[in-house]
Amino acid sequence: MSEQLISIMENNERKDLYNIKTHASGPSDSLPLTHHMLMNSPSGNLFGLSQNVGMGWKPTKLTGKQVLILGTQGGIRAEDGTPIALGYHTGHWEIGLLMRAAAEEIRTKGGIPFAGYVSDPCDGRSQGTTGMFDSLPYRNDAAMVLRRLTRSLPTRHAVMGVATCDKGLPAMMIALAAMHDLPCIIVPGGVTLPPTYGEDAGKVQTIGVRYAQDELSLQEAADLGCRACATPGGGCQFLGTAATSQVVSEALGMSVPHSALAPSGQPIWDEMGRQSARAVLAMESKGMSMKDVLTDQAIQNAMVIHAAFGGSTNLLLHIPAIAHAAGRNIPSVHDWNRINKTVPRLVSVLPNGPVYHPTIRAFMAGGVPEVMLHLRKLGLLDCSVLTVTGETLDHVLDWWESSERRYTVRKQLMELDGVDPDDVLMNPDQSKARGLTSTVTFPIGNIAPEGSVIKSTAIDPAVVDEDGVYRQKGKAKVFTSEKEAISAIKNGNIAAGDIMVLIGRGPLGTGMEETYQITSALKHLSYGKYVSLITDARFSGVSTGACIGHVGPEALAGGPIGRLRTGDMIEIIVDRNQLEGSINFIGADNQTLTAEEGAKVLAGRELHPDLKPDAQLPDDTRLWAELQAVSGGIWKGSVYDVDKIIEVLKAGKEALALKSESIK
């Protein structure tokens, strides 16, 4: 007999193992049924009542309004917070506490809370791994499952979404945006605190490359890595995709005021669950729904706030997807460009600076409503939009301006950290005096005829000319995998003045992976500011430097970026003030070309011989890539446009039928 089987199956310590029951009396009392219910209610509604009491809900309290709370919770915690099974990241570790607070508030108001879960991955954990191939596609999948869960509880009156991080929160916003006729609310999961002595969660992701370049000792790397996540819950301490998504949720009016970037696990954070529960119940009683909140004007407000905060370029993928789900106009590149040229950046936090304050300080300085006060004075916001409070944005900002909450948190920032809140969230005059520039630029050229994206405000000022223009001419070093590129950095094969070109890493190649492993290495190496990166992949929200992504068309779709070779001469120009830029191939083999001549040379070349989809690209992601490409691709938010997909499938079936007939 197998000893291994015995060790697995036999547990002599459990004396009650075979104390088995084969029936039970069931809940006492009776369901509150009526003649009308039995005659007219679907059987599912009636059986749902049986399920509810079977789970322990009192039969006498079954008539309350049902509220579905959807969360991205991961891991298993003991009551005291001790880990029993780890989650993927801190951002979903404490989510259950917010959900519990919301559920308790709903119950005290006579409602019936339900809870469902769709956990999310960690982009930081998957950087540089094949796990990144599932990152952006996951957003679409999770939004789909969250919508299915919502529809699968047909008796719900309202929905709350509790989420924190890079993909779970955008997925939740997309899912609830699609619930046009339901009252819904987002509860952002907050941020983790920075270590008192140590590095933030963005910089600490470079300990490997800094160690390889002898800029850190082994002990320093070990100590810094241990302390980076100083508290157990919340998103990272910088204005990356997680924090930016929280800001955007509040800017859209989907969250209660001053909820983005709250310190996870603390009373002011926990109270958000209760505030949000009260708000969504009030929405339901007033007959408000998502279509009342998510208007075209609300979408534009979110873009304005994104620009003022200097947010992650990943929101250029997520805000259009939210607009698509809400049935609103999808912002174009021209819309983004127009807004970024108009809106001043007012926020000084990680990763853009100029002072690298952690996101908790942005919250303490007043967060989203404080920035909105400045933008309202400039006339850049539509303050007539409704928020989930049931009030217009104008009324919300009037409350905030004179609130005790505003006065208290701003005062505490000075007392606790010795930081003036106006140095974190600036007025436009302060911002201009400090040299803050607008957020993003969209360079075009013969390498990116459809466009590209750079967070131009995050280029190191030391390499920008006095006129505010970043200029570089250099030879390309072309890589077809992130592994090759990071190895080149670690092994000293990248030098100041190089232009790294990473191709085949867009949706068709990798699911449009993030390349933070590279951008973070360049940021935190002494010579990195003098190296540029061009890629058809995307970047983490914490990326900085002369890093140009989202290049279109992507290499595997035949884009000219896929025709570049090592040694090609490239010219990059990015005007940080006018938000205009270009990336052009301008020569090879010691021959200088104009941009137009370079375009013709590239058009006549074959694609790079090593260009191909990653061998480990999952079929799930291959399918996502094709579906989002048919639906308009990354500039439409990488969504699934069902009508377009059906149109293409129908045309394909007809073409195949004609082909079959011609063969006969």
XYZ file of C-alpha atoms in Angstrom:
664
model
C 0.000 0.000 0.000
C 1.284 3.486 -0.873
C 2.556 5.405 2.170
C 1.990 8.647 0.272
C -1.684 7.793 -0.249
C -2.048 6.946 3.446
C -0.388 10.241 4.479
C -2.797 12.159 2.239
C -6.020 10.352 3.096
C -5.752 9.300 6.733
C -5.929 11.795 9.594
C -6.124 10.040 12.929
C -6.197 13.350 14.833
C -9.776 14.113 13.706
C -11.987 12.162 16.089
C -15.175 13.693 14.643
C -14.361 12.822 11.047
C -17.143 10.274 10.630
C -19.824 12.015 12.669
C -21.915 12.390 9.540
C -25.508 13.652 9.290
C -27.716 12.697 6.380
C -30.573 15.172 6.931
C -31.317 18.366 8.844
C -34.425 20.176 10.092
C -33.741 23.300 8.035
C -34.515 26.903 8.921
C -37.511 27.520 11.185
C -40.361 29.915 10.370
C -41.856 30.411 6.879
C -41.073 32.360 3.757
C -43.021 35.644 3.453
C -44.867 34.475 0.348
C -48.056 35.985 -1.016
C -50.703 34.800 -3.457
C -49.425 37.317 -5.994
C -45.839 36.093 -5.669
C -46.778 32.463 -6.157
C -48.929 33.268 -9.146
C -46.610 35.727 -10.890
C -43.010 35.470 -9.709
C -40.487 33.462 -11.732
C -39.496 30.192 -10.089
C -35.946 31.540 -9.791
C -37.105 34.401 -7.572
C -38.981 32.019 -5.311
C -36.109 29.541 -5.121
C -33.794 32.455 -4.350
C -35.741 33.003 -1.124
C -35.136 29.365 -0.178
C -31.423 29.829 -0.874
C -31.319 32.989 1.229
C -32.768 31.379 4.341
C -30.689 28.277 3.704
C -27.598 30.473 4.032
C -28.867 31.775 7.357
C -30.810 34.959 6.537
C -33.884 35.351 8.722
C -37.123 34.664 6.816
C -38.723 37.717 8.436
C -36.104 39.969 6.821
C -36.345 38.767 3.231
C -38.309 41.691 1.853
C -35.522 44.292 1.977
C -33.939 45.698 -1.169
C -31.099 43.565 -2.451
C -27.723 45.194 -3.103
C -24.955 43.281 -4.858
C -21.424 44.041 -3.656
C -18.804 42.925 -6.174
C -15.187 42.858 -5.065
C -11.735 41.913 -6.301
C -10.733 40.388 -2.964
C -7.853 37.922 -3.059
C -6.232 35.725 -0.439
C -7.576 34.443 2.868
C -7.109 36.453 6.075
C -7.697 35.458 9.675
C -9.871 37.822 11.720
C -6.730 39.596 12.985
C -5.361 39.969 9.439
C -2.837 37.142 9.675
C -2.320 35.509 6.265
C -3.826 32.071 5.816
C -3.448 32.109 2.032
C -1.775 35.028 0.298
C -3.404 37.150 -2.371
C -1.592 38.207 -5.519
C -1.033 41.744 -4.189
C -1.789 44.172 -1.374
C -4.412 45.879 -3.531
C -6.969 43.124 -3.032
C -5.830 41.899 0.369
C -8.025 44.174 2.524
C -10.897 44.627 0.066
C -13.082 42.291 2.137
C -13.028 44.794 5.007
C -14.551 47.491 2.808
C -17.122 45.035 1.493
C -18.005 44.052 5.043
C -18.435 47.682 6.113
C -20.731 48.284 3.139
C -22.726 45.114 3.827
C -23.226 46.014 7.486
C -24.492 49.471 6.517
C -26.918 47.992 3.983
C -28.205 45.551 6.582
C -28.775 48.306 9.159
C -30.816 50.175 6.547
C -33.078 47.160 6.052
C -31.469 45.955 2.853
C -30.092 42.547 1.904
C -26.442 42.587 0.845
C -25.060 39.969 -1.541
C -21.359 39.571 -2.339
C -19.503 38.176 -5.320
C -15.812 38.074 -6.148
C -13.612 38.295 -9.235
C -10.028 38.566 -8.069
C -7.314 40.281 -10.097
C -3.637 39.788 -10.993
C -0.700 42.021 -10.045
C 1.116 43.803 -12.854
C 4.113 44.308 -10.593
C 4.323 40.573 -9.874
C 4.121 39.682 -13.567
C 6.659 42.228 -14.888
C 9.224 40.489 -17.075
C 7.276 37.215 -17.052
C 4.793 35.521 -19.362
C 2.139 36.417 -16.782
C 2.146 39.870 -18.394
C 0.620 38.327 -21.539
C -2.670 38.012 -19.617
C -2.659 41.458 -18.022
C -4.595 43.701 -20.408
C -6.784 40.881 -21.795
C -7.759 40.055 -18.197
C -9.496 43.433 -17.951
C -11.959 42.486 -20.695
C -12.525 39.019 -19.237
C -13.107 40.321 -15.710
C -15.524 42.997 -16.899
C -17.454 40.303 -18.749
C -17.650 38.043 -15.677
C -18.634 40.968 -13.433
C -21.452 41.842 -15.823
C -22.569 38.200 -15.874
C -22.578 38.087 -12.066
C -24.684 41.245 -11.976
C -27.235 39.908 -14.430
C -27.254 36.547 -12.638
C -28.822 38.166 -9.581
C -31.973 39.443 -11.291
C -33.507 40.607 -8.001
C -30.739 43.130 -7.219
C -31.748 46.765 -6.877
C -28.242 48.287 -6.914
C -24.598 47.289 -7.358
C -21.442 48.313 -5.532
C -17.985 47.606 -6.972
C -14.992 47.484 -4.615
C -11.614 47.406 -6.370
C -8.162 48.914 -6.174
C -5.570 48.048 -8.756
C -4.390 48.158 -12.366
C -6.831 45.778 -14.008
C -9.454 44.982 -11.361
C -10.571 48.599 -10.961
C -10.801 49.408 -14.707
C -12.667 46.124 -15.189
C -15.092 47.061 -12.410
C -15.668 50.529 -13.875
C -16.275 49.057 -17.336
C -18.676 46.466 -15.925
C -20.739 48.944 -13.918
C -20.693 51.517 -16.729
C -22.573 48.951 -18.803
C -25.354 48.742 -16.196
C -27.130 51.734 -17.710
C -30.399 51.364 -15.807
C -29.038 50.352 -12.405
C -27.768 52.535 -9.566
C -24.098 51.616 -9.165
C -21.129 52.944 -7.242
C -17.382 52.309 -7.145
C -15.506 52.059 -3.839
C -11.786 52.569 -4.568
C -9.565 50.377 -2.414
C -7.001 52.991 -1.419
C -3.211 52.963 -1.185
C -0.504 51.342 0.870
C 1.787 53.567 2.942
C 5.427 54.166 2.045
C 8.122 52.904 4.411
C 9.456 55.427 6.924
C 12.950 54.550 5.706
C 13.203 52.844 2.347
C 11.981 52.970 -1.239
C 8.561 53.064 -2.842
C 7.100 50.046 -4.610
C 8.046 51.458 -8.007
C 11.728 52.089 -7.388
C 12.151 48.842 -5.460
C 11.279 46.909 -8.629
C 14.734 47.886 -9.940
C 16.826 46.222 -7.231
C 17.875 43.487 -9.678
C 19.214 45.772 -12.373
C 20.848 48.144 -9.867
C 22.564 45.199 -8.201
C 23.745 43.978 -11.614
C 25.248 47.432 -12.277
C 26.951 47.495 -8.829
C 24.729 50.356 -7.669
C 23.317 48.288 -4.764
C 24.828 45.666 -2.482
C 23.089 42.334 -1.905
C 22.164 43.349 1.654
C 20.827 46.735 0.548
C 18.647 45.059 -2.083
C 17.324 42.571 0.472
C 16.528 45.260 3.060
C 14.866 47.633 0.607
C 12.773 44.859 -0.919
C 11.532 43.803 2.503
C 10.191 47.216 3.513
C 8.711 48.608 0.278
C 5.082 47.631 0.995
C 4.912 49.217 4.430
C 1.260 48.368 5.125
C -0.597 45.220 4.081
C -3.339 46.675 1.875
C -3.918 49.151 -0.914
C -2.419 50.010 -4.280
C 1.165 51.155 -4.790
C 2.349 54.503 -3.434
C 2.781 56.204 -6.799
C 0.385 57.659 -9.364
C 0.522 54.563 -11.543
C -2.399 52.844 -13.199
C -3.980 51.760 -9.899
C -3.919 55.203 -8.290
C -4.855 56.948 -11.548
C -7.841 54.617 -11.955
C -9.022 55.545 -8.457
C -8.701 59.228 -9.350
C -10.606 58.684 -12.609
C -13.395 56.787 -10.838
C -13.985 59.760 -8.559
C -13.596 62.203 -11.462
C -16.303 60.352 -13.394
C -18.691 60.831 -10.478
C -18.784 57.064 -9.850
C -17.311 57.333 -6.321
C -18.112 59.450 -3.267
C -16.044 62.631 -2.812
C -12.499 62.353 -1.451
C -12.390 58.575 -1.724
C -9.523 58.023 -4.173
C -6.099 57.279 -2.625
C -7.304 56.806 0.981
C -4.907 54.917 3.296
C -6.000 51.275 3.227
C -7.081 49.720 6.516
C -7.521 52.982 8.422
C -10.830 54.354 9.778
C -11.150 57.098 7.132
C -10.764 54.382 4.476
C -13.118 51.913 6.138
C -15.822 54.587 6.396
C -15.887 54.786 2.579
C -17.697 51.460 2.510
C -20.486 52.840 4.678
C -20.642 56.171 2.852
C -20.879 54.373 -0.465
C -23.604 52.039 0.776
C -25.677 55.011 1.911
C -25.081 56.733 -1.423
C -26.134 53.805 -3.598
C -29.287 53.250 -1.512
C -30.119 56.932 -1.940
C -29.553 56.612 -5.699
C -31.978 53.708 -5.803
C -34.638 55.588 -3.848
C -34.339 58.578 -6.217
C -34.478 56.419 -9.331
C -30.938 57.381 -10.382
C -28.842 55.034 -12.503
C -25.512 54.869 -14.280
C -26.825 56.586 -17.392
C -27.500 59.665 -15.256
C -23.908 59.791 -14.004
C -21.832 58.605 -16.974
C -22.502 61.279 -19.564
C -20.205 62.593 -22.282
C -19.490 65.538 -19.997
C -18.469 63.198 -17.159
C -16.086 61.374 -19.510
C -14.500 64.683 -20.480
C -14.194 65.700 -16.805
C -12.286 62.468 -16.158
C -9.883 63.274 -19.007
C -9.349 66.761 -17.575
C -8.588 65.357 -14.098
C -6.269 62.749 -15.655
C -4.295 65.557 -17.270
C -4.199 67.665 -14.096
C -2.875 64.733 -12.062
C -0.358 63.628 -14.721
C -1.869 60.155 -14.697
C -0.862 56.840 -16.212
C -0.985 56.485 -19.991
C -2.814 53.184 -19.457
C -5.951 55.232 -18.851
C -5.850 56.055 -22.560
C -6.903 52.428 -22.907
C -9.371 52.356 -20.012
C -11.343 55.620 -20.283
C -12.386 54.891 -23.898
C -13.443 51.394 -22.782
C -15.568 52.895 -19.987
C -17.136 55.309 -22.478
C -17.874 52.397 -24.848
C -19.534 50.417 -22.068
C -21.583 53.452 -21.044
C -22.757 53.949 -24.622
C -21.115 57.382 -24.802
C -18.820 59.018 -27.337
C -15.404 57.395 -27.341
C -12.639 59.996 -26.948
C -10.229 60.194 -29.869
C -6.529 61.015 -29.910
C -7.530 64.529 -30.950
C -9.704 64.829 -27.820
C -6.835 63.729 -25.588
C -4.458 66.108 -27.326
C -6.875 69.047 -27.049
C -7.461 68.486 -23.339
C -3.791 67.992 -22.507
C -2.910 71.214 -24.311
C -5.519 73.094 -22.257
C -5.197 71.586 -18.775
C -2.216 72.402 -16.519
C -0.660 69.656 -14.423
C -1.199 70.563 -10.774
C -0.058 67.470 -8.839
C 3.466 66.800 -7.571
C 3.698 63.116 -6.664
C 5.541 59.958 -7.649
C 6.528 59.204 -10.386
C 6.448 62.595 -12.133
C 7.528 64.982 -9.398
C 9.026 67.519 -9.290
C 8.866 66.448 -5.632
C 8.226 62.710 -5.307
C 5.455 62.734 -2.732
C 3.672 59.384 -2.182
C -0.010 59.224 -3.079
C -1.142 59.303 0.563
C 0.018 62.925 0.613
C -2.166 63.720 -2.389
C -5.114 62.341 -0.399
C -4.172 64.347 2.701
C -3.745 67.488 0.605
C -7.365 67.139 -0.506
C -7.261 64.615 -3.331
C -9.545 64.848 -6.333
C -11.967 67.520 -4.995
C -9.092 69.845 -4.111
C -7.712 69.648 -7.652
C -11.245 70.127 -8.967
C -11.550 73.413 -7.058
C -8.634 74.824 -9.062
C -9.996 73.480 -12.334
C -13.462 74.878 -11.623
C -11.961 78.343 -11.250
C -10.307 77.887 -14.650
C -13.633 76.862 -16.204
C -12.240 73.502 -17.302
C -14.886 71.277 -15.687
C -18.554 70.756 -16.448
C -19.884 71.094 -12.916
C -23.499 70.441 -13.872
C -22.892 66.681 -14.053
C -24.498 64.424 -11.456
C -22.424 62.297 -9.110
C -23.332 59.179 -7.133
C -24.102 61.428 -4.171
C -27.219 62.475 -6.059
C -25.853 66.022 -6.194
C -24.211 67.935 -9.012
C -20.452 68.298 -9.042
C -20.947 72.012 -8.296
C -22.748 71.200 -5.035
C -20.128 68.598 -4.122
C -17.307 71.118 -4.575
C -19.188 73.780 -2.623
C -19.482 71.293 0.255
C -15.828 70.328 0.008
C -14.549 73.901 0.007
C -16.007 74.635 3.457
C -15.975 71.100 4.926
C -14.376 70.100 8.208
C -12.922 67.086 6.403
C -10.942 69.306 4.030
C -9.614 71.506 6.814
C -8.658 68.540 9.016
C -6.784 66.369 6.523
C -4.821 69.273 5.069
C -3.849 70.419 8.567
C -2.755 66.891 9.485
C -0.453 66.667 6.463
C 1.510 69.629 7.768
C 1.518 68.297 11.328
C 2.430 64.680 10.497
C 4.823 65.076 7.566
C 5.769 68.746 7.681
C 4.461 69.148 4.132
C 2.450 72.111 2.900
C -0.588 70.662 1.096
C -0.293 73.409 -1.525
C 3.129 72.034 -2.459
C 1.509 68.688 -3.323
C -1.661 69.921 -5.046
C -0.753 73.269 -6.562
C -2.732 76.123 -7.984
C -2.017 76.965 -11.648
C 0.363 79.823 -10.831
C 2.427 77.657 -8.481
C 2.472 74.868 -11.041
C 3.737 77.154 -13.768
C 6.386 78.640 -11.489
C 7.610 75.139 -10.587
C 7.906 74.212 -14.279
C 5.225 71.501 -14.363
C 4.260 70.645 -17.931
C 1.138 68.996 -19.303
C 0.830 65.244 -19.209
C 1.011 63.441 -22.553
C 2.155 63.981 -26.120
C 1.247 61.909 -29.168
C 4.285 61.720 -31.476
C 3.734 60.682 -35.077
C 6.202 60.027 -37.893
C 7.346 57.393 -40.326
C 7.866 54.943 -37.440
C 4.383 55.583 -36.007
C 2.060 56.805 -38.768
C -1.020 56.041 -36.630
C 0.536 57.685 -33.596
C 2.176 56.823 -30.298
C 2.123 58.026 -26.678
C 4.701 59.499 -24.342
C 4.170 60.859 -20.848
C 6.174 63.918 -21.820
C 5.842 65.547 -18.399
C 7.925 62.672 -16.987
C 10.976 63.196 -19.205
C 13.913 64.151 -16.988
C 14.251 67.966 -17.257
C 18.036 67.569 -17.314
C 17.887 66.224 -20.890
C 15.348 68.764 -22.163
C 16.614 71.836 -24.021
C 15.973 75.335 -22.715
C 13.080 75.778 -25.146
C 11.259 72.838 -23.535
C 11.987 70.413 -26.365
C 13.504 66.951 -25.961
C 15.689 66.091 -28.939
C 17.678 62.961 -29.643
C 19.358 61.512 -32.687
C 20.857 58.130 -32.199
C 21.364 54.642 -33.491
C 18.690 52.065 -32.854
C 19.288 48.892 -30.915
C 16.405 46.634 -31.907
C 15.042 43.850 -29.685
C 12.210 41.423 -30.314
C 11.750 40.361 -26.682
C 11.787 42.140 -23.354
C 14.154 39.481 -22.025
C 16.757 40.413 -24.643
C 16.324 44.093 -23.873
C 16.702 43.816 -20.101
C 19.672 41.484 -20.526
C 21.344 44.117 -22.690
C 20.890 46.668 -19.904
C 22.119 44.337 -17.163
C 25.139 43.230 -19.209
C 26.254 46.760 -20.071
C 25.311 46.634 -23.753
C 23.200 49.798 -23.570
C 24.977 53.136 -23.335
C 24.038 56.797 -23.081
C 22.731 58.033 -26.417
C 21.256 54.702 -27.515
C 17.681 54.411 -28.719
C 16.210 51.077 -27.682
C 13.503 49.740 -30.007
C 11.362 46.884 -28.697
C 9.120 45.395 -31.388
C 6.476 42.701 -31.643
C 5.199 43.366 -28.126
C 1.811 44.843 -29.010
C -1.541 43.045 -28.754
C -0.753 40.516 -31.506
C 2.634 39.653 -30.048
C 2.201 39.599 -26.280
C -1.258 40.939 -25.469
C 0.399 44.381 -25.280
C 2.638 43.720 -22.303
C 3.871 46.398 -19.927
C 7.615 46.969 -20.123
C 8.210 48.544 -16.719
C 11.155 46.237 -16.144
C 12.955 48.273 -18.821
C 11.624 51.754 -18.084
C 12.291 51.426 -14.362
C 15.836 50.246 -15.017
C 16.494 53.280 -17.210
C 15.008 55.626 -14.616
C 17.096 54.370 -11.739
C 20.435 53.841 -13.512
C 22.794 56.792 -13.580
C 22.977 56.939 -17.393
C 19.356 55.935 -18.060
C 18.071 59.461 -18.663
C 20.205 59.577 -21.823
C 18.568 56.467 -23.329
C 15.229 56.506 -25.189
C 12.798 53.645 -25.728
C 10.336 53.142 -28.594
C 7.916 50.196 -28.543
C 4.532 48.919 -29.681
C 3.999 47.662 -26.111
C 2.721 49.821 -23.250
C 4.168 51.124 -19.994
C 3.357 50.915 -16.327
C 1.824 54.069 -14.935
C 4.966 54.581 -12.853
C 7.198 54.672 -15.946
C 9.125 57.860 -16.640
C 11.722 59.067 -19.110
C 11.828 59.369 -22.881
C 9.714 56.254 -23.338
C 7.393 56.150 -26.356
C 4.791 53.373 -26.493
C 1.499 52.363 -28.120
C 3.236 52.721 -31.503
C 0.748 52.099 -34.285
C 0.423 50.132 -36.384
C 2.103 47.516 -34.239
C 4.956 45.564 -35.788
C 3.029 42.325 -36.269
C 0.257 44.230 -38.056
C 2.856 45.312 -40.630
C 3.732 48.607 -38.934
C 6.976 50.286 -39.988
C 8.408 49.888 -36.486
C 8.728 46.204 -37.381
C 11.067 47.073 -40.267
C 13.706 48.802 -38.181
C 17.182 47.281 -37.750
C 19.980 47.761 -35.244
C 22.153 50.617 -36.465
C 19.334 52.611 -38.073
C 19.442 56.313 -37.303
C 16.353 57.631 -35.490
C 15.344 61.156 -34.585
C 13.020 61.898 -31.656
C 11.537 65.338 -31.037
C 9.091 65.966 -28.178
C 7.957 69.486 -27.344
C 6.826 69.324 -23.715
C 5.215 72.767 -23.868
C 3.323 72.545 -27.162
C 2.663 68.786 -26.719
C 3.804 67.961 -30.221
C 6.322 65.349 -31.279
C 7.724 63.104 -33.976
C 9.658 59.853 -34.236
C 11.318 59.216 -37.583
C 13.758 56.836 -39.204
C 16.237 59.211 -40.896
C 19.039 57.057 -42.236
C 21.074 53.891 -42.438
C 24.561 52.891 -43.573
C 25.871 56.455 -43.101
C 23.189 57.835 -45.429
C 21.044 60.659 -44.085
C 17.399 60.746 -45.198
C 14.456 63.067 -44.816
C 11.413 61.731 -42.973
C 9.654 61.260 -46.321
C 12.617 59.414 -47.831
C 12.879 57.298 -44.685
C 9.223 56.301 -45.005
C 9.851 55.019 -48.538
C 12.905 53.026 -47.425
C 10.964 51.408 -44.594
C 8.061 50.596 -46.916
C 10.446 48.703 -49.193
C 11.997 46.634 -46.411
C 10.972 43.221 -45.176
C 9.785 42.895 -41.621
C 12.480 42.085 -39.068
C 13.502 38.435 -39.520
C 13.054 37.631 -35.818
C 9.610 39.256 -35.593
C 6.892 36.829 -34.519
C 4.297 36.401 -31.778
C 5.808 35.216 -28.539
C 6.003 31.431 -28.537
C 4.301 31.335 -25.116
C 1.397 33.611 -26.065
C -1.768 31.905 -24.728
C -4.629 31.099 -27.083
C -6.896 33.146 -24.807
C -4.775 36.216 -25.500
C -4.495 35.502 -29.208
C -8.287 35.502 -29.391
C -8.498 38.738 -27.355
C -5.968 40.402 -29.665
C -7.940 39.584 -32.804
C -11.292 40.590 -31.309
C -10.037 43.962 -30.039
C -8.242 44.612 -33.351
C -11.505 44.122 -35.264
C -13.197 46.441 -32.752
C -10.852 49.371 -33.403
C -7.707 48.360 -31.521
C -5.919 50.205 -28.750
C -7.025 53.689 -29.828
C -10.635 52.582 -29.236
C -9.778 51.140 -25.819
C -9.147 47.488 -26.799
C -12.850 46.744 -26.376
C -15.139 44.140 -27.897
C -17.433 45.884 -30.370
C -19.920 43.069 -30.812
C -21.596 44.523 -33.914
C -18.267 44.866 -35.718
C -17.127 41.405 -34.659
C -20.371 39.865 -35.935
C -20.029 41.821 -39.190
C -16.512 40.490 -39.748
C -17.510 36.927 -38.840
C -20.455 37.090 -41.222
C -18.259 38.422 -44.025
C -15.701 35.723 -43.302
C -18.303 32.952 -43.408
C -19.616 34.283 -46.698
C -16.103 34.445 -48.150
C -15.374 30.892 -47.024
C -18.643 29.710 -48.564
C -17.729 31.331 -51.897
C -14.271 29.790 -51.718
C -15.783 26.381 -51.040
C -18.145 26.767 -54.022
C -15.285 27.775 -56.346
C -13.287 24.679 -55.322
C -16.259 22.476 -56.201
